[in-house]
Amino acid sequence: MPEQAGPRALAATPDQREQLRLFAADISLPLERAGPLVDVLSAASRTRPELAALLASIHDQRLENLRTLVVALAAGGPLRLEPEAPLETVWALASPDLYELLTRTRGWTRERYHVWLADSLTLLLLGDR
């Protein structure tokens, strides 16, 4: 949510690497909380069209919320990927599904996930600079 403290701090930070580190640390707990709910909703949406519409709406809203990060990053310098690719990259890597896969299935800690997320996004969005 762009109006929350984490996104405000991120937008106030001019360093892109620090922005990604702040984002990864801030998003981990919400993903931990949302993951099981999204998993249940995803399973139920296969047979209930109204739940499929709700799940699609949740994914769309998450994409729009993540736009705040990408706009703040782009304000600090060029990004490595083309126009919509940075947003879609963040949306995919910071997804409740991937968080659940890495933490629940592979046994990663929240800390390990957020370090990995920050490192991965830095490499993919900023490259070697």
PDB file of C-alpha atoms in Angstrom, residues 84-126:
ATOM      1  CA  GLU A  84       6.579  -3.016 -18.168  1.00  0.00           C
ATOM      2  CA  ALA A  85       9.207  -5.689 -17.495  1.00  0.00           C
ATOM      3  CA  PRO A  86      10.487  -4.184 -14.206  1.00  0.00           C
ATOM      4  CA  LEU A  87       6.958  -4.100 -12.790  1.00  0.00           C
ATOM      5  CA  GLU A  88       6.184  -7.642 -13.910  1.00  0.00           C
ATOM      6  CA  THR A  89       9.539  -8.858 -12.552  1.00  0.00           C
ATOM      7  CA  VAL A  90       8.837  -7.391  -9.103  1.00  0.00           C
ATOM      8  CA  TRP A  91       5.259  -8.731  -9.222  1.00  0.00           C
ATOM      9  CA  ALA A  92       6.476 -12.264  -9.980  1.00  0.00           C
ATOM     10  CA  LEU A  93       9.387 -12.437  -7.529  1.00  0.00           C
ATOM     11  CA  ALA A  94       7.507 -10.738  -4.687  1.00  0.00           C
ATOM     12  CA  SER A  95       4.474 -12.981  -5.038  1.00  0.00           C
ATOM     13  CA  PRO A  96       2.767 -14.846  -2.212  1.00  0.00           C
ATOM     14  CA  ASP A  97       3.066 -18.014  -4.307  1.00  0.00           C
ATOM     15  CA  LEU A  98       6.843 -17.815  -4.638  1.00  0.00           C
ATOM     16  CA  TYR A  99       7.218 -16.792  -1.008  1.00  0.00           C
ATOM     17  CA  GLU A 100       5.248 -19.892   0.041  1.00  0.00           C
ATOM     18  CA  LEU A 101       7.259 -22.127  -2.276  1.00  0.00           C
ATOM     19  CA  LEU A 102      10.594 -20.952  -0.910  1.00  0.00           C
ATOM     20  CA  THR A 103       9.674 -20.695   2.763  1.00  0.00           C
ATOM     21  CA  ARG A 104       7.172 -23.481   3.276  1.00  0.00           C
ATOM     22  CA  THR A 105       8.391 -25.987   0.673  1.00  0.00           C
ATOM     23  CA  ARG A 106      12.125 -25.270   0.750  1.00  0.00           C
ATOM     24  CA  GLY A 107      12.304 -24.186   4.397  1.00  0.00           C
ATOM     25  CA  TRP A 108      13.790 -20.732   3.875  1.00  0.00           C
ATOM     26  CA  THR A 109      13.491 -18.211   6.685  1.00  0.00           C
ATOM     27  CA  ARG A 110      11.828 -14.831   6.112  1.00  0.00           C
ATOM     28  CA  GLU A 111      15.291 -13.264   6.431  1.00  0.00           C
ATOM     29  CA  ARG A 112      16.777 -15.536   3.760  1.00  0.00           C
ATOM     30  CA  TYR A 113      13.878 -14.750   1.430  1.00  0.00           C
ATOM     31  CA  HIS A 114      14.152 -11.004   1.797  1.00  0.00           C
ATOM     32  CA  VAL A 115      17.933 -11.036   1.264  1.00  0.00           C
ATOM     33  CA  TRP A 116      17.437 -13.218  -1.831  1.00  0.00           C
ATOM     34  CA  LEU A 117      14.646 -10.962  -3.102  1.00  0.00           C
ATOM     35  CA  ALA A 118      16.719  -7.797  -2.692  1.00  0.00           C
ATOM     36  CA  ASP A 119      19.738  -9.417  -4.365  1.00  0.00           C
ATOM     37  CA  SER A 120      17.662 -10.859  -7.216  1.00  0.00           C
ATOM     38  CA  LEU A 121      15.808  -7.638  -7.929  1.00  0.00           C
ATOM     39  CA  THR A 122      19.038  -5.656  -7.776  1.00  0.00           C
ATOM     40  CA  LEU A 123      20.685  -7.940 -10.314  1.00  0.00           C
ATOM     41  CA  LEU A 124      17.657  -8.101 -12.621  1.00  0.00           C
ATOM     42  CA  LEU A 125      16.622  -4.441 -12.479  1.00  0.00           C
ATOM     43  CA  LEU A 126      19.918  -2.639 -11.981  1.00  0.00           C
TER      44      LEU A 126
END
